[in-house]
Amino acid sequence: MAEKAFGAIELGGTKTFVLIAKDRSKIYSRNIFPTLSPEQTIPDITNYFRDQAKVFNVKLESIGIGSFGPLDLDPKSKTFGYITSTPKQGWQFTNLKGKIEDSLQAPVVIDTDVNASALREFQSLLKQDINCFVYITIGTGIGGGFIINGELVHGLVHPEFRHIKIPHDKHIDPFIGICPYHRDCFEGLASGPALEERWHISPSLLPKHHMAWELEADYISLALMNLICTISPQKIILGGDVMHQVHLFEKIHQKTRDVLNNYIKSKYLEDHIQELIAMPYLQDNSGIFGALDLAMINNS
Amino acid sequence: MAEKAFGAIELGGTKTFVLIAKDRSKIYSRNIFPTLSPEQTIPDITNYFRDQAKVFNVKLESIGIGSFGPLDLDPKSKTFGYITSTPKQGWQFTNLKGKIEDSLQAPVVIDTDVNASALREFQSLLKQDINCFVYITIGTGIGGGFIINGELVHGLVHPEFRHIKIPHDKHIDPFIGICPYHRDCFEGLASGPALEERWHISPSLLPKHHMAWELEADYISLALMNLICTISPQKIILGGDVMHQVHLFEKIHQKTRDVLNNYIKSKYLEDHIQELIAMPYLQDNSGIFGALDLAMINNS
């Protein structure tokens, strides 16, 4: 008889990660392919699971998806589990959960890619008694996943953090920003594509001492100040491509303290800001392993 | 034998409200006195409870306090239940919970005044299946109380919202702001005292069509945009003295929609923003009845 296993999908804007595992420690198989159209990529995903389940003689109990959004995550909605008004061509109003469930005949648990990452990063901290946890990704886009009082936060839509407004001094930085909705919101100023448009070079090629990183750390610190003043997280993980620039962390620690200006009286913030605002434990693997956590959420 | 009852205290910066009740519907007694020094006001509070408990022949099971802050709300801390670094003269590092517990020999449940208000306002909405709720007060100060996934949020310190940074166009509004830590943060621009210093008149005397209210609604809307983009609340209650200007609500609904600029795809936000961003159910009574809820939290 086939052994029980779980499937995980991280559906990103450019790449799709898939994985089959018995549990968090035993991985049967994993793969990556480009995210093309839904007509191409959804069968790529379901064929992978069908083939590999046969190869390893396993039966998928459930499948977790961490997907780019926006998603409809309201279980009472008619379009629950759909990708909704995404700018990504062809994917608008795709019934992601439904199509994969129908094709694989297994229950699918869906959430945002950032929530999946948040879940995985949070699990690795469980001993620390944290009731307000935030995972932020700064890359092609900016996103935020929140775990508060033991559960992922799903509000009116889903938390995102990306489009908050921060002070933007145009005398210092005349760049108008790239957000199609708000121009110079946080994502419009500080995402990877914003950096690229601002400096006419891929951010990964910008040298460590380029003033771009000072400005980037300024914007991230203002956004973190707002986050800290809004819900007072005990842990903030910063992931995503832009944060591969690890030298940013030191700048962010310093500048966040500077903008808060000793308002928050917390010894932890004063003495351990490098633990409060930290790198992801699983680096870029949080998303796919978080999707596995979603699959196992009712089975662990 | 004395009947069981509960005590409630709302300790504000200028006034202290006290109340004894059998439950949420049967009030034995309530009173108000000025908040003076801790040496004067704490005995005022404890004498009130001792006297009135005798008058009504009740025994206080527990007492709830909603207090101005900042408070130490970490149960593991040595100064748990203290008012900490408040600017309010004489109250720095006052063991509020301990002193009242010792004097009245009854357990005290303490939280911020805004959290108490949030709790009461949230209780009146319980049927609505809301897992992300925010109460904001805009008055002498600005504060925020968050109930997420069924519980009040207590993070690293406690959420406050007040000191977030929002865009401030000095060409439109050259006012430098009054926050001693950050000058033109949200509280520095939009609290009651900020309005008073900006326009040289008590905000309650500013006429409805004064441009002050346009500017005020602009700042509140930017702050709400950040709140909505950060944790996506299903309900935002705006209380406090400044919000007694009920004409502000319509401006805020319009301007919040304008600054979000159709980014958030939510029918509720599009069609029911006046329910999403609403007046407090209990007006200015949320705080003291929220303190009663705190007292009853382990007894109801």
Coordinates of C-alpha atoms in Angstrom, one line a residue:
Chain A
M1 CA 0.0 0.0 0.0
A2 CA 1.2 3.5 -0.8
E3 CA 2.6 5.4 2.1
K4 CA 1.1 8.8 3.1
A5 CA 2.9 11.9 2.0
F6 CA 2.4 15.7 1.6
G7 CA 2.8 18.0 -1.3
A8 CA 4.0 21.6 -1.3
I9 CA 3.9 24.3 -3.9
E10 CA 5.5 27.7 -3.8
L11 CA 4.1 29.6 -6.8
G12 CA 6.2 32.6 -7.3
G13 CA 6.0 35.3 -10.0
T14 CA 8.8 33.9 -12.0
K15 CA 9.6 30.4 -10.5
T16 CA 7.5 27.6 -9.1
F17 CA 8.9 25.2 -6.5
V18 CA 7.3 21.8 -5.8
L19 CA 8.1 19.2 -3.2
I20 CA 6.9 15.9 -1.8
A21 CA 7.7 14.9 1.7
K22 CA 6.8 12.3 4.3
D23 CA 7.2 15.0 7.0
R24 CA 9.5 18.0 7.7
S25 CA 12.6 15.9 7.8
K26 CA 12.0 13.3 5.0
I27 CA 11.9 14.8 1.5
Y28 CA 11.1 12.4 -1.3
S29 CA 11.5 14.8 -4.2
R30 CA 11.7 18.5 -5.1
N31 CA 11.8 20.4 -8.4
I32 CA 11.7 24.0 -9.8
F33 CA 10.2 25.2 -13.1
P34 CA 9.4 28.6 -14.6
T35 CA 6.0 30.2 -13.8
L36 CA 4.5 30.6 -17.3
S37 CA 0.7 30.8 -18.0
P38 CA -1.8 29.0 -15.8
E39 CA -2.6 26.7 -18.8
Q40 CA 1.0 25.5 -18.8
T41 CA 2.1 25.8 -15.2
I42 CA -0.9 24.2 -13.4
P43 CA -0.5 21.0 -15.5
D44 CA 3.3 21.1 -14.9
I45 CA 2.5 21.1 -11.2
T46 CA -0.1 18.4 -11.2
N47 CA 1.9 16.2 -13.6
Y48 CA 4.9 16.5 -11.3
F49 CA 2.9 15.3 -8.3
R50 CA 1.2 12.4 -10.1
D51 CA 4.5 11.2 -11.6
Q52 CA 6.5 11.5 -8.4
A53 CA 3.8 10.0 -6.2
K54 CA 4.0 6.9 -8.5
V55 CA 7.8 6.8 -8.4
F56 CA 7.9 6.9 -4.6
N57 CA 4.7 4.9 -4.2
V58 CA 3.1 7.5 -1.9
K59 CA -0.4 8.9 -1.6
L60 CA -0.8 12.7 -1.2
E61 CA -2.8 13.4 2.0
S62 CA -3.0 17.0 1.3
I63 CA -1.1 19.8 -0.6
G64 CA -0.1 23.2 0.7
I65 CA 0.3 26.2 -1.6
G66 CA 2.1 29.4 -0.9
S67 CA 1.2 31.7 -3.8
F68 CA 1.8 35.2 -5.1
G69 CA -1.3 37.2 -4.8
P70 CA -3.6 38.9 -4.2
L71 CA -5.5 35.8 -3.2
D72 CA -9.1 35.4 -2.1
L73 CA -8.6 33.7 1.3
D74 CA -12.2 34.2 2.6
P75 CA -13.6 30.6 3.0
K76 CA -17.1 32.0 2.7
S77 CA -16.4 33.7 -0.7
K78 CA -17.4 32.2 -4.0
T79 CA -13.9 32.8 -5.3
F80 CA -12.1 31.3 -2.2
G81 CA -8.6 30.1 -3.3
Y82 CA -8.5 32.2 -6.4
I83 CA -5.6 34.4 -7.5
T84 CA -7.6 37.7 -8.0
S85 CA -6.5 41.1 -9.4
T86 CA -2.8 40.3 -10.0
P87 CA -0.9 42.3 -12.6
K88 CA 0.7 39.0 -13.7
Q89 CA -0.6 38.4 -17.2
G90 CA -3.0 35.5 -17.6
W91 CA -3.3 34.7 -13.9
Q92 CA -6.2 37.1 -13.1
F93 CA -9.0 35.2 -11.4
T94 CA -7.4 31.8 -11.6
N95 CA -9.0 29.1 -9.4
L96 CA -5.7 27.8 -8.2
K97 CA -7.0 25.8 -5.2
G98 CA -9.9 24.4 -7.1
K99 CA -7.9 23.3 -10.2
I100 CA -5.2 21.5 -8.3
E101 CA -7.7 19.9 -5.9
D102 CA -9.8 18.6 -8.9
S103 CA -6.8 17.4 -10.8
L104 CA -5.1 15.6 -7.8
Q105 CA -8.2 14.6 -5.8
A106 CA -6.5 15.8 -2.6
P107 CA -7.4 18.7 -0.3
V108 CA -5.4 21.9 -0.9
V109 CA -4.6 24.4 1.8
I110 CA -3.7 27.8 0.2
D111 CA -2.2 31.0 1.6
T112 CA 0.1 33.7 0.4
D113 CA 3.8 32.9 -0.3
V114 CA 4.7 35.4 2.4
N115 CA 2.4 33.7 4.9
A116 CA 3.9 30.4 4.1
S117 CA 7.4 31.8 4.7
A118 CA 6.2 33.4 7.9
L119 CA 4.8 30.1 9.1
R120 CA 8.0 28.2 8.5
E121 CA 10.2 30.9 10.0
F122 CA 7.9 31.1 13.0
Q123 CA 7.9 27.3 13.6
S124 CA 11.7 27.5 13.9
L125 CA 11.3 29.9 16.8
L126 CA 8.5 28.2 18.7
K127 CA 10.5 27.9 21.9
Q128 CA 10.7 31.6 22.2
D129 CA 7.2 32.4 23.3
I130 CA 6.6 35.0 20.6
N131 CA 3.0 36.1 20.2
C132 CA 3.7 38.9 17.6
F133 CA 5.8 37.7 14.7
V134 CA 6.3 39.3 11.3
Y135 CA 8.1 38.0 8.1
I136 CA 8.8 40.6 5.5
T137 CA 10.2 39.9 2.0
I138 CA 11.9 42.7 0.0
G139 CA 12.5 41.5 -3.5
T140 CA 10.6 41.8 -6.8
G141 CA 7.8 43.0 -4.6
I142 CA 7.5 43.7 -0.9
G143 CA 5.3 41.5 1.2
G144 CA 4.5 40.8 4.9
G145 CA 3.2 37.8 6.7
F146 CA 2.0 38.1 10.3
I147 CA 1.6 35.5 13.0
I148 CA -0.2 37.0 16.0
N149 CA -1.6 35.2 19.0
G150 CA -0.5 31.9 17.5
E151 CA -2.2 32.1 14.1
L152 CA -1.6 33.7 10.7
V153 CA -3.4 36.9 10.3
H154 CA -6.1 37.0 7.6
G155 CA -8.0 40.2 7.8
L156 CA -10.2 42.0 5.3
V157 CA -8.0 40.8 2.5
H158 CA -4.5 39.7 3.7
P159 CA -1.9 41.7 5.3
E160 CA 0.8 42.9 2.9
F161 CA 2.7 45.8 4.4
R162 CA 4.1 46.6 0.9
H163 CA 2.1 49.7 0.1
I164 CA 2.4 51.7 3.3
K165 CA 3.3 55.4 2.9
I166 CA 6.5 56.6 4.4
P167 CA 8.1 60.0 4.4
H168 CA 10.0 60.7 1.2
D169 CA 12.2 63.7 1.1
K170 CA 12.4 64.6 -2.6
H171 CA 15.3 67.0 -2.0
I172 CA 17.4 64.0 -0.9
D173 CA 15.8 61.5 -3.3
P174 CA 14.0 63.0 -6.3
F175 CA 13.1 59.5 -7.6
I176 CA 9.3 59.5 -8.1
G177 CA 8.8 55.8 -7.3
I178 CA 7.4 53.0 -9.5
C179 CA 4.2 51.9 -7.8
P180 CA 1.3 52.1 -10.3
Y181 CA -1.2 52.8 -7.5
H182 CA 0.8 55.1 -5.2
R183 CA 4.0 56.0 -6.9
D184 CA 6.3 56.4 -3.9
C185 CA 4.9 54.0 -1.3
F186 CA 7.3 51.6 0.4
E187 CA 7.2 49.1 -2.5
G188 CA 7.4 51.9 -5.0
L189 CA 10.7 53.2 -3.4
A190 CA 12.4 50.1 -2.0
S191 CA 11.6 47.0 -4.0
G192 CA 14.2 45.4 -6.2
P193 CA 12.6 46.9 -9.4
A194 CA 12.5 50.3 -7.8
L195 CA 16.2 50.1 -7.1
E196 CA 16.9 49.0 -10.6
E197 CA 14.9 51.9 -12.1
R198 CA 16.4 54.4 -9.7
W199 CA 20.1 53.4 -10.3
H200 CA 19.9 51.9 -13.8
I201 CA 21.6 48.7 -12.8
S202 CA 20.5 45.4 -11.2
P203 CA 20.6 45.9 -7.4
S204 CA 22.7 42.7 -7.1
L205 CA 25.5 44.6 -9.0
L206 CA 25.4 47.7 -7.0
P207 CA 28.6 47.9 -4.9
K208 CA 28.3 47.6 -1.1
H209 CA 29.4 51.3 -0.5
H210 CA 27.0 52.8 -3.1
M211 CA 24.7 55.4 -1.6
A212 CA 21.8 53.4 -2.9
W213 CA 22.1 51.2 0.1
E214 CA 22.1 54.1 2.6
L215 CA 18.8 55.3 1.0
E216 CA 17.4 51.7 0.9
A217 CA 18.2 51.3 4.6
D218 CA 16.6 54.6 5.3
Y219 CA 13.3 53.5 3.7
I220 CA 13.4 50.1 5.3
S221 CA 14.0 51.6 8.7
L222 CA 11.1 54.1 8.3
A223 CA 8.9 51.2 7.4
L224 CA 10.1 49.1 10.3
M225 CA 9.5 52.1 12.6
N226 CA 5.9 52.1 11.5
L227 CA 5.6 48.4 12.0
I228 CA 7.1 48.5 15.5
C229 CA 5.0 51.5 16.4
T230 CA 1.9 49.8 15.0
I231 CA 1.9 46.3 16.4
S232 CA 5.1 46.0 18.4
P233 CA 6.5 42.7 17.0
Q234 CA 8.8 40.6 19.1
K235 CA 10.5 39.3 16.0
I236 CA 10.9 40.7 12.5
I237 CA 12.5 38.5 9.8
L238 CA 13.6 40.3 6.6
G239 CA 13.9 38.0 3.6
G240 CA 13.9 38.3 -0.1
D241 CA 16.5 39.1 -2.8
V242 CA 17.2 42.6 -1.7
M243 CA 18.1 41.3 1.8
H244 CA 20.7 39.1 0.2
Q245 CA 22.8 42.2 0.7
V246 CA 23.6 41.2 4.3
H247 CA 25.5 44.5 4.9
L248 CA 22.0 46.1 4.9
F249 CA 21.2 44.6 8.3
E250 CA 23.7 46.6 10.2
K251 CA 22.5 49.8 8.6
I252 CA 18.9 48.9 9.3
H253 CA 19.6 48.1 12.9
Q254 CA 21.3 51.5 13.4
K255 CA 18.8 53.6 11.4
T256 CA 15.7 51.9 13.0
R257 CA 17.1 52.8 16.4
D258 CA 17.8 56.4 15.2
V259 CA 14.3 57.0 13.8
L260 CA 12.6 55.5 16.9
N261 CA 14.8 58.0 18.9
N262 CA 14.5 56.2 22.2
Y263 CA 10.7 56.4 22.2
I264 CA 10.2 52.7 22.8
K265 CA 11.5 51.7 26.2
S266 CA 12.5 48.1 25.7
K267 CA 15.8 46.6 26.8
Y268 CA 15.4 44.0 24.1
L269 CA 15.1 46.6 21.4
E270 CA 18.0 48.6 22.9
D271 CA 20.4 45.7 23.5
H272 CA 19.3 43.1 21.0
I273 CA 18.0 44.8 17.9
Q274 CA 20.0 42.4 15.8
E275 CA 17.8 39.6 17.2
L276 CA 14.6 41.6 16.9
I277 CA 15.3 42.3 13.2
A278 CA 17.0 39.2 11.8
M279 CA 17.8 37.1 8.7
P280 CA 15.5 34.2 7.8
Y281 CA 16.5 30.9 9.4
L282 CA 15.9 29.0 6.2
Q283 CA 17.2 31.6 3.8
D284 CA 15.2 31.3 0.5
N285 CA 13.7 27.9 1.5
S286 CA 11.1 29.3 3.9
G287 CA 8.4 29.5 1.2
I288 CA 8.4 25.9 0.0
F289 CA 8.8 24.5 3.5
G290 CA 6.1 26.8 4.7
A291 CA 3.9 25.4 2.0
L292 CA 4.7 22.0 3.4
D293 CA 3.6 23.3 6.9
L294 CA 0.3 24.4 5.3
A295 CA -0.2 20.9 3.9
M296 CA 0.5 19.4 7.3
I297 CA -1.5 21.9 9.3
N298 CA -4.4 19.5 10.0
N299 CA -2.2 16.4 10.0
S300 CA 0.6 17.1 12.4
Chain B
M1 CA -23.0 37.3 53.1
A2 CA -21.6 39.9 50.7
E3 CA -22.5 39.3 47.1
K4 CA -19.7 39.0 44.5
A5 CA -18.9 42.1 42.4
F6 CA -16.2 43.5 40.1
G7 CA -14.3 46.7 40.1
A8 CA -13.2 48.8 37.1
I9 CA -10.8 51.7 36.8
E10 CA -10.0 53.8 33.8
L11 CA -6.9 55.8 34.7
G12 CA -6.6 58.7 32.3
G13 CA -4.1 61.4 32.1
T14 CA -6.5 64.0 33.5
K15 CA -9.5 62.0 34.9
T16 CA -10.0 58.7 36.6
F17 CA -13.2 56.7 36.2
V18 CA -14.2 54.0 38.7
L19 CA -17.1 51.6 38.8
I20 CA -18.5 48.7 40.7
A21 CA -20.8 46.2 39.0
K22 CA -22.3 42.8 39.5
D23 CA -22.0 42.2 35.7
R24 CA -22.1 44.1 32.5
S25 CA -25.7 45.0 33.0
K26 CA -25.9 45.7 36.7
I27 CA -23.9 48.8 37.9
Y28 CA -23.8 49.4 41.7
S29 CA -21.9 52.6 41.6
R30 CA -19.7 54.8 39.5
N31 CA -17.6 57.9 40.0
I32 CA -15.0 60.3 38.5
F33 CA -12.2 62.2 40.0
P34 CA -9.2 64.1 38.7
T35 CA -5.9 62.2 38.2
L36 CA -3.5 64.0 40.5
S37 CA -0.3 62.5 41.9
P38 CA -0.1 58.7 42.6
E39 CA 0.1 59.5 46.4
Q40 CA -3.3 61.2 46.1
T41 CA -5.1 59.3 43.4
I42 CA -4.3 55.7 44.3
P43 CA -5.8 56.2 47.8
D44 CA -8.8 58.0 46.2
I45 CA -9.3 54.9 44.1
T46 CA -8.9 52.3 46.9
N47 CA -11.0 54.3 49.4
Y48 CA -13.8 54.6 46.8
F49 CA -13.8 50.8 46.4
R50 CA -13.6 50.0 50.1
D51 CA -16.4 52.5 50.9
Q52 CA -18.8 51.5 48.1
A53 CA -18.2 47.8 48.6
K54 CA -19.5 48.4 52.2
V55 CA -22.4 50.5 51.1
F56 CA -23.6 47.8 48.7
N57 CA -22.4 44.9 50.8
V58 CA -20.4 43.4 48.0
K59 CA -17.1 41.6 47.8
L60 CA -14.7 42.5 44.9
E61 CA -13.8 39.3 43.1
S62 CA -11.3 41.2 40.9
I63 CA -10.5 44.6 39.6
G64 CA -9.8 45.6 36.0
I65 CA -7.6 48.6 35.1
G66 CA -7.3 50.4 31.8
S67 CA -4.5 52.9 32.3
F68 CA -2.5 55.5 30.4
G69 CA 1.0 54.2 29.6
P70 CA 3.5 53.1 28.7
L71 CA 2.9 50.1 31.0
D72 CA 5.0 47.1 31.6
L73 CA 2.7 44.2 30.6
D74 CA 5.2 41.4 30.5
P75 CA 4.1 39.0 33.2
K76 CA 7.7 37.7 33.5
S77 CA 9.1 41.2 34.2
K78 CA 10.0 42.4 37.7
T79 CA 8.0 45.6 37.0
F80 CA 4.9 43.9 35.6
G81 CA 1.9 46.2 36.1
Y82 CA 4.0 49.3 36.5
I83 CA 3.4 52.6 34.6
T84 CA 6.9 53.1 33.2
S85 CA 8.5 56.0 31.4
T86 CA 5.4 58.3 31.2
P87 CA 5.9 62.0 30.7
K88 CA 3.1 62.5 33.3
Q89 CA 4.8 64.0 36.4
G90 CA 5.1 61.8 39.5
W91 CA 3.8 58.7 37.8
Q92 CA 7.1 57.3 36.4
F93 CA 7.6 53.7 37.5
T94 CA 4.5 53.5 39.7
N95 CA 3.5 50.0 40.7
L96 CA -0.1 50.5 39.9
K97 CA -1.2 46.9 39.8
G98 CA 0.7 46.0 43.0
K99 CA -0.4 49.0 45.1
I100 CA -4.1 48.4 44.3
E101 CA -3.8 44.7 44.8
D102 CA -2.1 45.2 48.2
S103 CA -4.6 47.8 49.4
L104 CA -7.8 46.0 48.3
Q105 CA -6.6 42.4 48.6
A106 CA -8.2 41.4 45.3
P107 CA -6.5 40.4 42.0
V108 CA -6.0 43.1 39.5
V109 CA -6.0 42.7 35.7
I110 CA -4.2 45.6 34.1
D111 CA -3.9 46.7 30.4
T112 CA -3.7 50.0 28.5
D113 CA -6.7 52.3 28.4
V114 CA -6.9 51.8 24.6
N115 CA -6.8 48.0 25.0
A116 CA -9.7 48.2 27.5
S117 CA -11.7 50.3 25.0
A118 CA -10.8 47.9 22.2
L119 CA -12.0 45.0 24.3
R120 CA -15.3 46.6 25.0
E121 CA -15.9 47.7 21.5
F122 CA -14.9 44.3 20.1
Q123 CA -17.3 42.5 22.5
S124 CA -20.2 44.5 21.1
L125 CA -19.3 43.1 17.6
L126 CA -18.8 39.5 18.5
K127 CA -21.4 38.2 16.1
Q128 CA -19.6 39.6 13.2
D129 CA -16.8 37.0 13.0
I130 CA -14.0 39.6 13.1
N131 CA -10.4 38.3 13.6
C132 CA -8.6 41.6 13.0
F133 CA -10.0 44.5 15.0
V134 CA -8.5 47.9 15.8
Y135 CA -9.6 50.6 18.2
I136 CA -7.9 54.0 17.7
T137 CA -8.3 57.0 20.0
I138 CA -7.4 60.5 18.7
G139 CA -7.5 62.9 21.6
T140 CA -4.9 64.3 24.0
G141 CA -2.7 61.5 22.6
I142 CA -3.2 59.0 19.9
G143 CA -3.4 55.3 20.8
G144 CA -4.3 52.0 19.2
G145 CA -5.6 48.7 20.7
F146 CA -5.6 45.6 18.5
I147 CA -7.6 42.4 18.9
I148 CA -6.3 39.8 16.5
N149 CA -7.2 36.1 16.3
G150 CA -9.4 36.5 19.3
E151 CA -7.0 38.1 21.7
L152 CA -5.6 41.5 22.6
V153 CA -2.1 42.0 21.0
H154 CA 0.7 42.4 23.5
G155 CA 4.0 42.4 21.6
L156 CA 7.4 43.6 22.6
V157 CA 5.9 46.5 24.5
H158 CA 2.3 47.2 23.6
P159 CA 0.9 48.3 20.2
E160 CA 0.3 52.0 20.1
F161 CA 0.1 53.2 16.6
R162 CA 0.6 56.8 17.7
H163 CA 4.1 57.4 16.6
I164 CA 4.1 56.1 13.0
K165 CA 5.6 58.3 10.4
I166 CA 3.4 59.5 7.5
P167 CA 4.2 61.8 4.6
H168 CA 4.2 65.4 5.6
D169 CA 4.3 68.0 2.8
K170 CA 5.7 71.1 4.4
H171 CA 4.7 73.2 1.4
I172 CA 1.1 72.5 2.3
D173 CA 1.5 72.4 6.1
P174 CA 4.7 74.0 7.4
F175 CA 3.8 73.1 11.0
I176 CA 6.8 71.3 12.5
G177 CA 4.8 69.0 14.8
I178 CA 4.9 68.6 18.6
C179 CA 6.2 65.1 19.3
P180 CA 9.2 65.4 21.6
Y181 CA 10.7 62.2 20.1
H182 CA 9.8 62.5 16.4
R183 CA 8.4 66.0 15.8
D184 CA 6.0 65.3 12.9
C185 CA 4.9 61.7 13.5
F186 CA 1.2 61.0 13.4
E187 CA 0.6 62.1 17.1
G188 CA 2.9 65.1 16.5
L189 CA 0.7 66.3 13.7
A190 CA -2.8 65.0 14.4
S191 CA -3.4 64.8 18.2
G192 CA -5.6 67.3 20.0
P193 CA -2.7 69.3 21.4
A194 CA -1.1 69.4 17.9
L195 CA -4.2 70.9 16.5
E196 CA -4.3 73.4 19.3
E197 CA -0.7 74.5 18.8
R198 CA -1.1 74.6 15.0
W199 CA -4.3 76.7 15.0
H200 CA -3.9 78.6 18.3
I201 CA -7.4 77.6 19.4
S202 CA -8.9 74.6 21.2
P203 CA -9.9 72.1 18.4
S204 CA -13.4 71.9 19.9
L205 CA -13.8 75.6 18.9
L206 CA -12.6 75.2 15.4
P207 CA -15.6 75.7 13.0
K208 CA -16.6 72.7 10.9
H209 CA -15.5 74.2 7.6
H210 CA -12.1 75.3 8.9
M211 CA -9.2 74.0 6.7
A212 CA -7.8 72.4 9.9
W213 CA -10.2 69.5 9.5
E214 CA -9.2 68.9 5.8
L215 CA -5.6 68.6 6.9
E216 CA -6.6 66.5 10.0
A217 CA -8.6 64.1 7.8
D218 CA -5.6 63.9 5.4
Y219 CA -3.3 62.8 8.2
I220 CA -5.8 60.4 9.7
S221 CA -6.4 58.9 6.2
L222 CA -2.7 58.4 5.6
A223 CA -2.4 56.7 8.9
L224 CA -5.4 54.5 8.2
M225 CA -4.0 53.6 4.8
N226 CA -0.8 52.4 6.6
L227 CA -2.9 50.4 9.0
I228 CA -5.0 48.8 6.3
C229 CA -2.0 48.0 4.2
T230 CA -0.1 46.6 7.3
I231 CA -2.6 44.2 8.9
S232 CA -5.8 44.6 6.9
P233 CA -8.4 45.1 9.7
Q234 CA -12.0 44.1 9.2
K235 CA -13.1 46.9 11.6
I236 CA -11.5 50.1 12.7
I237 CA -13.2 52.1 15.4
L238 CA -12.1 55.8 15.8
G239 CA -12.7 57.2 19.3
G240 CA -11.3 60.1 21.3
D241 CA -12.1 63.8 21.7
V242 CA -10.9 64.8 18.2
M243 CA -13.4 62.3 16.8
H244 CA -16.2 64.0 18.5
Q245 CA -16.1 66.1 15.3
V246 CA -18.4 63.6 13.6
H247 CA -18.1 65.5 10.3
L248 CA -14.5 64.1 10.1
F249 CA -15.8 60.6 9.4
E250 CA -17.1 61.4 6.0
K251 CA -13.9 63.2 5.0
I252 CA -11.9 60.2 6.3
H253 CA -13.9 57.7 4.4
Q254 CA -13.4 59.6 1.2
K255 CA -9.8 60.4 1.7
T256 CA -8.8 56.9 2.8
R257 CA -10.4 55.5 -0.4
D258 CA -8.5 58.2 -2.4
V259 CA -5.1 57.4 -0.9
L260 CA -5.5 53.7 -1.3
N261 CA -6.4 54.4 -4.9
N262 CA -8.2 51.1 -5.6
Y263 CA -5.3 49.0 -4.7
I264 CA -7.2 46.9 -2.2
K265 CA -9.7 44.8 -4.0
S266 CA -12.4 44.3 -1.4
K267 CA -16.1 44.9 -2.0
Y268 CA -16.5 45.6 1.7
L269 CA -14.0 48.4 1.5
E270 CA -15.5 49.7 -1.7
D271 CA -19.1 49.7 -0.7
H272 CA -19.1 49.8 3.1
I273 CA -16.1 51.9 4.2
Q274 CA -18.5 53.7 6.6
E275 CA -18.8 50.3 8.4
L276 CA -15.2 49.5 8.1
I277 CA -14.1 52.8 9.7
A278 CA -16.8 53.6 12.3
M279 CA -17.7 55.5 15.5
P280 CA -17.4 53.8 18.9
Y281 CA -20.5 51.9 20.0
L282 CA -20.2 53.1 23.6
Q283 CA -18.8 56.6 22.7
D284 CA -16.6 57.6 25.6
N285 CA -17.7 54.8 27.9
S286 CA -15.7 52.1 26.2
G287 CA -12.7 52.5 28.5
I288 CA -14.4 52.1 31.9
F289 CA -16.6 49.2 30.6
G290 CA -13.6 47.7 29.0
A291 CA -11.8 47.8 32.4
L292 CA -14.9 45.9 33.7
D293 CA -14.4 43.3 30.9
L294 CA -10.8 43.0 32.1
A295 CA -11.9 42.3 35.6
M296 CA -14.4 39.7 34.4
I297 CA -12.0 38.1 32.0
N298 CA -11.4 35.0 34.2
N299 CA -14.8 35.1 35.7
S300 CA -17.3 35.2 32.9

